[in-house]
Short mmCIF file of C-alpha atoms in Angstrom, two decimals:
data_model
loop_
_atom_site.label_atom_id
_atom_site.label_comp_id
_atom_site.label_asym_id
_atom_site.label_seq_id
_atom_site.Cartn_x
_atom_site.Cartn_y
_atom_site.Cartn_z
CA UNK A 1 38.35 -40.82 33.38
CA UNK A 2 34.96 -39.69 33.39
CA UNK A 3 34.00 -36.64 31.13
CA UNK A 4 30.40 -36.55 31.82
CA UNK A 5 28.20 -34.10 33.61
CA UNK A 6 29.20 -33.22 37.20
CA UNK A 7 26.09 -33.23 40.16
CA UNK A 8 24.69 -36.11 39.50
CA UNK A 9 23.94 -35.29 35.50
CA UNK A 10 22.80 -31.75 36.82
CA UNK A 11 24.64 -28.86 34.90
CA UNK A 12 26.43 -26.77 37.09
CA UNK A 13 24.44 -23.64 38.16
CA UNK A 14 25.89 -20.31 36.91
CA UNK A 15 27.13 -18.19 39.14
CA UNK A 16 24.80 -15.29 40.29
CA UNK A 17 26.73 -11.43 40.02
CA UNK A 18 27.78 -10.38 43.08
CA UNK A 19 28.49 -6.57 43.60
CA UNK A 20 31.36 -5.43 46.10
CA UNK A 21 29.30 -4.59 49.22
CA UNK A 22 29.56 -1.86 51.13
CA UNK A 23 29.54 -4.44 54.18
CA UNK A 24 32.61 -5.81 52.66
CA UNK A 25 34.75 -2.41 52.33
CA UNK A 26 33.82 -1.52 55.85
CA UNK A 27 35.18 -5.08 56.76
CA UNK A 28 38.54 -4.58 54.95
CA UNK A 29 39.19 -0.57 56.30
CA UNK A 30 38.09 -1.64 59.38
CA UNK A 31 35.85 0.43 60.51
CA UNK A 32 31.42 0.83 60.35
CA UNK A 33 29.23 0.51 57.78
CA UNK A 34 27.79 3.79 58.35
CA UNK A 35 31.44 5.36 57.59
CA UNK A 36 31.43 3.81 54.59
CA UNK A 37 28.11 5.40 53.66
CA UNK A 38 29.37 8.76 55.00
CA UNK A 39 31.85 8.58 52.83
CA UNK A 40 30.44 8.63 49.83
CA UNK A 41 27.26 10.74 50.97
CA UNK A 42 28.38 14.32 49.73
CA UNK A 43 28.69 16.76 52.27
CA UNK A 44 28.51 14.25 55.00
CA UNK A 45 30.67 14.12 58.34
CA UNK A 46 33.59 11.86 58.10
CA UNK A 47 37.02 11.83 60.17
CA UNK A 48 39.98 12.40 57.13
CA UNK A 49 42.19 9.54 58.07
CA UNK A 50 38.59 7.51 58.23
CA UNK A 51 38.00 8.67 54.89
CA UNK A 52 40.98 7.86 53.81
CA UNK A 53 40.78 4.07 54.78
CA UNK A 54 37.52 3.98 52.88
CA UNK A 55 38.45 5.39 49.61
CA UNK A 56 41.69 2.67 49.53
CA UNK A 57 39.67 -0.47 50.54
CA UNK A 58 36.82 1.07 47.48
CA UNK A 59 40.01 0.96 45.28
CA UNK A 60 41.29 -2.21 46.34
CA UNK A 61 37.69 -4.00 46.02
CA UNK A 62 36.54 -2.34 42.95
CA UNK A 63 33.82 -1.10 44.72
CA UNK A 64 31.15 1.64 42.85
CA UNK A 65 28.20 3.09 45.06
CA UNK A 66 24.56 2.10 44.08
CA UNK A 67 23.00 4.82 42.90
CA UNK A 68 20.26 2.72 41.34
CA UNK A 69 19.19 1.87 45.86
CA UNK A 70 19.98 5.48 46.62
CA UNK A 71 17.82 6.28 43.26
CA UNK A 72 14.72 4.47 45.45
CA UNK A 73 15.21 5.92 48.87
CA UNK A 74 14.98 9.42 47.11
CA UNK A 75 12.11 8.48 45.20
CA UNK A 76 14.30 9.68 41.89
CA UNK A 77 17.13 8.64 39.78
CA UNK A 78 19.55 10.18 37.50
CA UNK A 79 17.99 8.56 34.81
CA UNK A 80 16.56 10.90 31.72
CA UNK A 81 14.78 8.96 28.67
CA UNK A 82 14.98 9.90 25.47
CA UNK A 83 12.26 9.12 23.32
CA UNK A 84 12.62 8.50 19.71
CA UNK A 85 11.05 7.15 16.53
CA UNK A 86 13.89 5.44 14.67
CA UNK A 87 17.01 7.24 16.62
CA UNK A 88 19.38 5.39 13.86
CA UNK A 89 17.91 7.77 11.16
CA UNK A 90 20.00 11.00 9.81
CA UNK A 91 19.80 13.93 12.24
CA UNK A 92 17.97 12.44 14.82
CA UNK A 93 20.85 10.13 15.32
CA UNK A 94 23.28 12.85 15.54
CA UNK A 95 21.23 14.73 17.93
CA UNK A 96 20.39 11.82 20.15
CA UNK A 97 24.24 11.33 20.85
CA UNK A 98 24.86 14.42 21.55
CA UNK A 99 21.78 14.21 24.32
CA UNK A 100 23.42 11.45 25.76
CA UNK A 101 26.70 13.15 26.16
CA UNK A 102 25.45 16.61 27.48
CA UNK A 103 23.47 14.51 29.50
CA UNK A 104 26.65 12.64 30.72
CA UNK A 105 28.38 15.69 31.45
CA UNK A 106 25.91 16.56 34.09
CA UNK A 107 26.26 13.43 35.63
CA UNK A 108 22.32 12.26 34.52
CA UNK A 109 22.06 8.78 32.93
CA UNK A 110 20.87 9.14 29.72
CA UNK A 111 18.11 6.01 28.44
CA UNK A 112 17.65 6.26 24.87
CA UNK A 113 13.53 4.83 23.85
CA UNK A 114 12.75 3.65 20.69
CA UNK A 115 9.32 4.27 20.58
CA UNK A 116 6.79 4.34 17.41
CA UNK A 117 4.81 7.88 17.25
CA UNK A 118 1.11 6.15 17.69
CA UNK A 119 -0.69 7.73 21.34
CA UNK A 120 -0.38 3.86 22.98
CA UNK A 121 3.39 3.59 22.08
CA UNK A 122 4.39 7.00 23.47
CA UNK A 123 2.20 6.10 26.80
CA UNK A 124 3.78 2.82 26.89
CA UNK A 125 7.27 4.47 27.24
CA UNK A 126 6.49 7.08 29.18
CA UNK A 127 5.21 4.89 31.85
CA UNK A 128 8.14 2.85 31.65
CA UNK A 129 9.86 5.82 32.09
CA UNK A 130 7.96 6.91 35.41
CA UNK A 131 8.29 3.41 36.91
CA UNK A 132 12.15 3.65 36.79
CA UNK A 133 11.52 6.78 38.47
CA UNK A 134 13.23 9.40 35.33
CA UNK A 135 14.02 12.10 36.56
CA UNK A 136 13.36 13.53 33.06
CA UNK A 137 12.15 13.02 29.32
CA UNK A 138 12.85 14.63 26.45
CA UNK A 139 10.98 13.30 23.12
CA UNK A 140 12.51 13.64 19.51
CA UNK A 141 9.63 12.07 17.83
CA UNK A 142 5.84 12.43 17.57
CA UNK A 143 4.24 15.19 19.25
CA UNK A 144 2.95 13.94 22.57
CA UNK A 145 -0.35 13.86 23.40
CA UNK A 146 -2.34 15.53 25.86
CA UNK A 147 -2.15 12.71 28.07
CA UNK A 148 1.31 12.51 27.73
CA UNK A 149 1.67 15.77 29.10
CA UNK A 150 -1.09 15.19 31.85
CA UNK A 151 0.86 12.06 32.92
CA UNK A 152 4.39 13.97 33.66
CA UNK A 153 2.51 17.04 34.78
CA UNK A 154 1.38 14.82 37.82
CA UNK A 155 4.47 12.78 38.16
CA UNK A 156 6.32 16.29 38.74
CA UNK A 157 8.34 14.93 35.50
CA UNK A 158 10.15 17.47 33.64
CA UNK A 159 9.37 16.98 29.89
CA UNK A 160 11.37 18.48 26.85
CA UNK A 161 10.13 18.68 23.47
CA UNK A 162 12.80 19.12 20.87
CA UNK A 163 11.50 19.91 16.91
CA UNK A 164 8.00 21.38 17.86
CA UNK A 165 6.00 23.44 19.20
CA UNK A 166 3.92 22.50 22.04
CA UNK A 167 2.14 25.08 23.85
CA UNK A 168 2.22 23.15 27.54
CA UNK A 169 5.65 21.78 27.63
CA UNK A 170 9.59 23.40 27.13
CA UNK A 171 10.54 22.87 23.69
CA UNK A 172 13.06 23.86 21.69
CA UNK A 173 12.70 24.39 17.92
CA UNK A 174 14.76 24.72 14.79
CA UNK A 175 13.99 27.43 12.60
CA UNK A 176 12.24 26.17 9.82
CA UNK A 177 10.35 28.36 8.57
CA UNK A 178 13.08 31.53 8.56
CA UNK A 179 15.59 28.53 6.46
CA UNK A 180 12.61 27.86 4.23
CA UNK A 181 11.91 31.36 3.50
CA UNK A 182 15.08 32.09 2.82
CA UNK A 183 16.15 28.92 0.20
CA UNK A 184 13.30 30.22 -2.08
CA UNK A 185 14.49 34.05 -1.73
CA UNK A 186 17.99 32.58 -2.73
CA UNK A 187 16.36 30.55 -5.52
CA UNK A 188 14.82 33.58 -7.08
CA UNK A 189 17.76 36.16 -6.60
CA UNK A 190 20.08 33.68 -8.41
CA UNK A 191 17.68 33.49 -11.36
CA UNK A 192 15.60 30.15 -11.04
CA UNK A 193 11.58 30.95 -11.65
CA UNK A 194 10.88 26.78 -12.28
CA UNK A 195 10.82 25.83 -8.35
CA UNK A 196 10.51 22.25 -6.50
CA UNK A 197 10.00 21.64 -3.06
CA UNK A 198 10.21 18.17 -2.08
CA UNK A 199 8.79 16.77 1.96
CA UNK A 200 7.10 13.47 2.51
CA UNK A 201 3.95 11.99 3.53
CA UNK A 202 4.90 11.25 6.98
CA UNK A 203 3.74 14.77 8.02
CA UNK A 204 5.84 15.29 10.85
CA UNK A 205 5.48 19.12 12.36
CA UNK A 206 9.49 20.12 11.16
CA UNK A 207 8.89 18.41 7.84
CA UNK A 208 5.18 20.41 7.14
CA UNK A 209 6.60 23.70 8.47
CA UNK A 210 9.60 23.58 6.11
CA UNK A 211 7.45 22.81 2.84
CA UNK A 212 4.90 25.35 3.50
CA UNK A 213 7.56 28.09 4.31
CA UNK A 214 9.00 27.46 1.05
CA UNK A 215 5.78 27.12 -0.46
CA UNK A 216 4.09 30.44 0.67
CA UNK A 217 7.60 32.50 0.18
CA UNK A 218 8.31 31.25 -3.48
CA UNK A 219 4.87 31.78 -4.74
CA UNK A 220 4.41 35.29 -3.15
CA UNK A 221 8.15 36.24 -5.04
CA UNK A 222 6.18 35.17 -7.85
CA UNK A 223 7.68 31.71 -8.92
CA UNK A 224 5.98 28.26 -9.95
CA UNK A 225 6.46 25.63 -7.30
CA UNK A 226 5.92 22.02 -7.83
CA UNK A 227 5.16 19.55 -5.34
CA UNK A 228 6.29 16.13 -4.66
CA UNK A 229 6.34 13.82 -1.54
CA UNK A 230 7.98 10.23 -1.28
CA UNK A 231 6.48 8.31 1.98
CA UNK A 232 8.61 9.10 4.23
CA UNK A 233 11.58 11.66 5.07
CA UNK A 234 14.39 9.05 3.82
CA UNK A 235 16.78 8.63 1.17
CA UNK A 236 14.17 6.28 -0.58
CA UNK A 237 11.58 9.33 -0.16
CA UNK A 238 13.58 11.51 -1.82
CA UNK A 239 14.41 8.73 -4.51
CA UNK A 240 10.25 8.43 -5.08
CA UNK A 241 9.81 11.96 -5.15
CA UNK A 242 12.62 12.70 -7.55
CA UNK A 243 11.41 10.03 -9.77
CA UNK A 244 7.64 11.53 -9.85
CA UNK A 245 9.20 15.35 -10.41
CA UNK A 246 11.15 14.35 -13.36
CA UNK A 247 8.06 11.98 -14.97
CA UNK A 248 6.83 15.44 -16.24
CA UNK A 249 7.32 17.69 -19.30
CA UNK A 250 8.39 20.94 -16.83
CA UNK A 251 11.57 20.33 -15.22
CA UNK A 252 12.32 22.46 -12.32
CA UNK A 253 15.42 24.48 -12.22
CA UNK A 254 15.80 24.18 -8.34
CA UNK A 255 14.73 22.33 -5.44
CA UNK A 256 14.39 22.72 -1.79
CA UNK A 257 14.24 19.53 0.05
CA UNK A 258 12.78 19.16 3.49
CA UNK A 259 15.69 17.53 4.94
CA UNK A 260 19.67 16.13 3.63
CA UNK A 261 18.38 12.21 3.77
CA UNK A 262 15.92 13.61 0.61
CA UNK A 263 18.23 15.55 -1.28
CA UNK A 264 20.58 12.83 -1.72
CA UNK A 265 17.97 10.49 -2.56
CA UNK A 266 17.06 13.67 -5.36
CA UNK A 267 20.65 13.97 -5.96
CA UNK A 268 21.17 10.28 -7.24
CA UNK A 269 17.80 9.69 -9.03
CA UNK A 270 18.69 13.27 -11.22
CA UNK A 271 21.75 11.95 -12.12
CA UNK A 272 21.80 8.59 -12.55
CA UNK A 273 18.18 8.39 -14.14
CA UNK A 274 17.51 11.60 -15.10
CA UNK A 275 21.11 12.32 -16.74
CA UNK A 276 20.88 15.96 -15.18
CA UNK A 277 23.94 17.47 -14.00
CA UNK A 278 24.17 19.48 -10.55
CA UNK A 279 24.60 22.56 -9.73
CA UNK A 280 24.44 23.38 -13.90
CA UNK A 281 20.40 21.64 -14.60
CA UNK A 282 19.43 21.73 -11.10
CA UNK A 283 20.44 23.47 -8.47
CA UNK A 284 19.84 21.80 -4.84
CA UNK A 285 19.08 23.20 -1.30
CA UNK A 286 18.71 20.30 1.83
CA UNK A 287 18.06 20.76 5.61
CA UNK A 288 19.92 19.51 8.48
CA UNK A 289 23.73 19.22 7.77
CA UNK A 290 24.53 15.46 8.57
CA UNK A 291 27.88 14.59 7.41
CA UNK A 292 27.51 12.82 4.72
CA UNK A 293 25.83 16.36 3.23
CA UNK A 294 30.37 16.90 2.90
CA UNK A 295 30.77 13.66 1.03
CA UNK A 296 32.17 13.95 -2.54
CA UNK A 297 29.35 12.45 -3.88
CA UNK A 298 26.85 15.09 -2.65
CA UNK A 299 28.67 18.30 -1.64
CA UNK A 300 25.25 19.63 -1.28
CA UNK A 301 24.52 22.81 0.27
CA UNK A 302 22.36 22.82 3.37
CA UNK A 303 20.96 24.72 6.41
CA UNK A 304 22.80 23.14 9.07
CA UNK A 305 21.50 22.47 12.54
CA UNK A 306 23.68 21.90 15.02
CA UNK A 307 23.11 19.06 17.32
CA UNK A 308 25.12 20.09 20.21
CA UNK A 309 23.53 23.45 20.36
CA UNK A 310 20.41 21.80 20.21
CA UNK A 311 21.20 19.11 23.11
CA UNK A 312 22.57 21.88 25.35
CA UNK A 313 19.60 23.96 24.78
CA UNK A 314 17.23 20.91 26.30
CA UNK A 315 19.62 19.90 29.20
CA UNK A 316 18.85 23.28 30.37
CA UNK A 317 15.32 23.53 29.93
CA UNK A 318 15.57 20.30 31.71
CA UNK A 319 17.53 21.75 34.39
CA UNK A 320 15.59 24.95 34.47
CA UNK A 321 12.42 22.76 35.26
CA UNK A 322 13.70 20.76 38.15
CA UNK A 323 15.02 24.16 39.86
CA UNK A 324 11.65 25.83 39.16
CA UNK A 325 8.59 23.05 38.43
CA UNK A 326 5.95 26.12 38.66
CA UNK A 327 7.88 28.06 35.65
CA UNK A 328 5.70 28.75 32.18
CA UNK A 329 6.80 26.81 29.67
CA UNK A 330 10.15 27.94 27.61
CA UNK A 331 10.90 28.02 24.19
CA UNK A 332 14.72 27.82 22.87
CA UNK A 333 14.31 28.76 18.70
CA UNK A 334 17.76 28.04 17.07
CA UNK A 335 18.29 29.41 13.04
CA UNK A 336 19.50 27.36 11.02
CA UNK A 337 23.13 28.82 9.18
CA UNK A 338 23.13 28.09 5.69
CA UNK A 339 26.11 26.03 4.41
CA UNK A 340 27.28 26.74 0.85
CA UNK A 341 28.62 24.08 -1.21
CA UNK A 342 28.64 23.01 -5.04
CA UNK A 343 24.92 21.97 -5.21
CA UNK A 344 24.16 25.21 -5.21
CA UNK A 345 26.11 28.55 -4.84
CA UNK A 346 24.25 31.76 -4.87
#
């Protein structure tokens, strides 16, 4: 018996996908292509009992409608991107899934980016973006530049900022500096004078607003702040940053970090390395709420943001955009609710 290669020591060619037609459903109910595309046109003229034969033969065949065809005729999709500098990363990752499921929920198609935060790599997807014909974007990372804006501006393309301000385009924005303000009034009602605040050298708008908030409202109450920053707004930013704020003679009594992914980085460094205990040496303060903020390990007290709020906030700026292109731009401000656990109780 012969085991080798069939067609003449040719492979066999894969088989090429083949979507149910709507050719083929019309075939099997019997009755015109246009009724099949009737059918699923909402709103459209169609007999019941023809209707009827349709929506059985779709069943039978497996047979979906393609939206990405109609998406071409209309010149627009259901397709919204969501641009993001790592998307994997703490709250960002919590707040792009919850996009994507708002987003779902309105029947959009949500098309997650991962994009760097540079001018060319924000252009880059954004034109990607316009070539699939987005009806949408909403950006999580970087603040987009004025091209950027001028691009979807003359695309008619909605755009969404989420964690900044931007004068020309809906945004919607935690509020940092009201949480920041607050953490260093708590500080210095409970007792603490020898203040930290800990951010990071990436310098993103949320990350600068929070430090200076804290900055400007400790020092005005009257206490010492000290300052440290690891290179980026990570676990192993807040493990630099703890290690260069405990290097010195002064130890602080509390710190505010900039977001949860620092203060747990703090959290470990002060008590592994640093043999402090928490809440008793050093009380701690994060920003954000992810979940791990619950963890045994941490219990850490934090302003929480809440993604979902957040997401539903941009789906209907988003909306409020396509209904009204000509409307000023909108701002959506959410305050952060503080969330008290054994890190620090006031």
């Amino acid at each position: 018996m012969n085991d080798g290669p069939v067609n003449g020591g040719r492979m066999p060619k894969k088989e090429r996908m083949r979507f149910v037609s709507a050719e083929q459903v019309a075939q099997l109910a019997g009755v015109s292509r246009s009724a099949v595309s009737r059918t699923f046109t909402p709103g459209a003229s169609v007999a019941p009992a023809t209707r009827e034969k349709v929506l059985r033969a779709a069943e039978e065949l497996g047979y979906h409608v393609n939206d990405l065809a109609r998406g071409v005729l209309a010149n627009q999709s259901r397709l919204v991107g969501i641009v993001a500098t790592r998307p994997e990363v703490g709250f960002r990752a919590h707040l792009a899934a919850a996009l994507a499921k708002s987003l779902i929920r309105r029947g959009s198609i949500p098309i997650l980016v991962n994009t760097g935060q540079t001018e060319e790599e924000l252009l880059a997807a954004q034109k990607m973006l316009i070539g699939h014909r987005a009806e949408a974007i909403i950006i999580l990372s970087g603040s987009p530049p004025a091209s950027f804006l001028e691009l979807a501006q003359r695309n008619g393309q909605p755009l969404v900022v989420i964690g900044r301000s931007e004068p020309d385009a809906d945004h919607v924005r935690a509020g940092n500096s009201e949480a920041s303000r607050s953490a260093a009034a708590a500080f210095y009602e409970s007792g603490w004078r020898r203040l930290a605040v800990i951010g990071s050298n990436s310098k993103t708008p949320a990350i600068v607003e929070r430090e200076s908030a804290f900055l400007s409202a400790a020092e005005s109450l009257g206490a010492s702040v000290m300052v440290a920053r690891g290179d980026d707004s990570d676990y192993q930013g807040g493990v630099a940053a703890g290690r260069a704020l405990f290097s010195g003679r002064i130890m602080p009594d509390a710190v505010f970090c900039a977001n949860d992914l620092i203060a747990f980085g703090l959290m470990d460094v002060a008590r592994q390395e640093a043999g402090l205990r928490i809440p008793e040496d050093l009380a701690i303060i994060g920003f954000d709420d992810v979940p791990e903020s619950a963890w045994l390990s941490y219990q850490l007290t934090t302003f929480r943001q809440d993604p979902q709020t957040m997401a539903q906030r941009a789906v209907a700026l988003m909306e409020r955009r396509l209904e009204n292109p000509d409307a000023p731009p909108a701002c959506e401000r959410v305050i952060p609710e503080l969330v008290i656990r054994q890190s620090f109780r006031p």
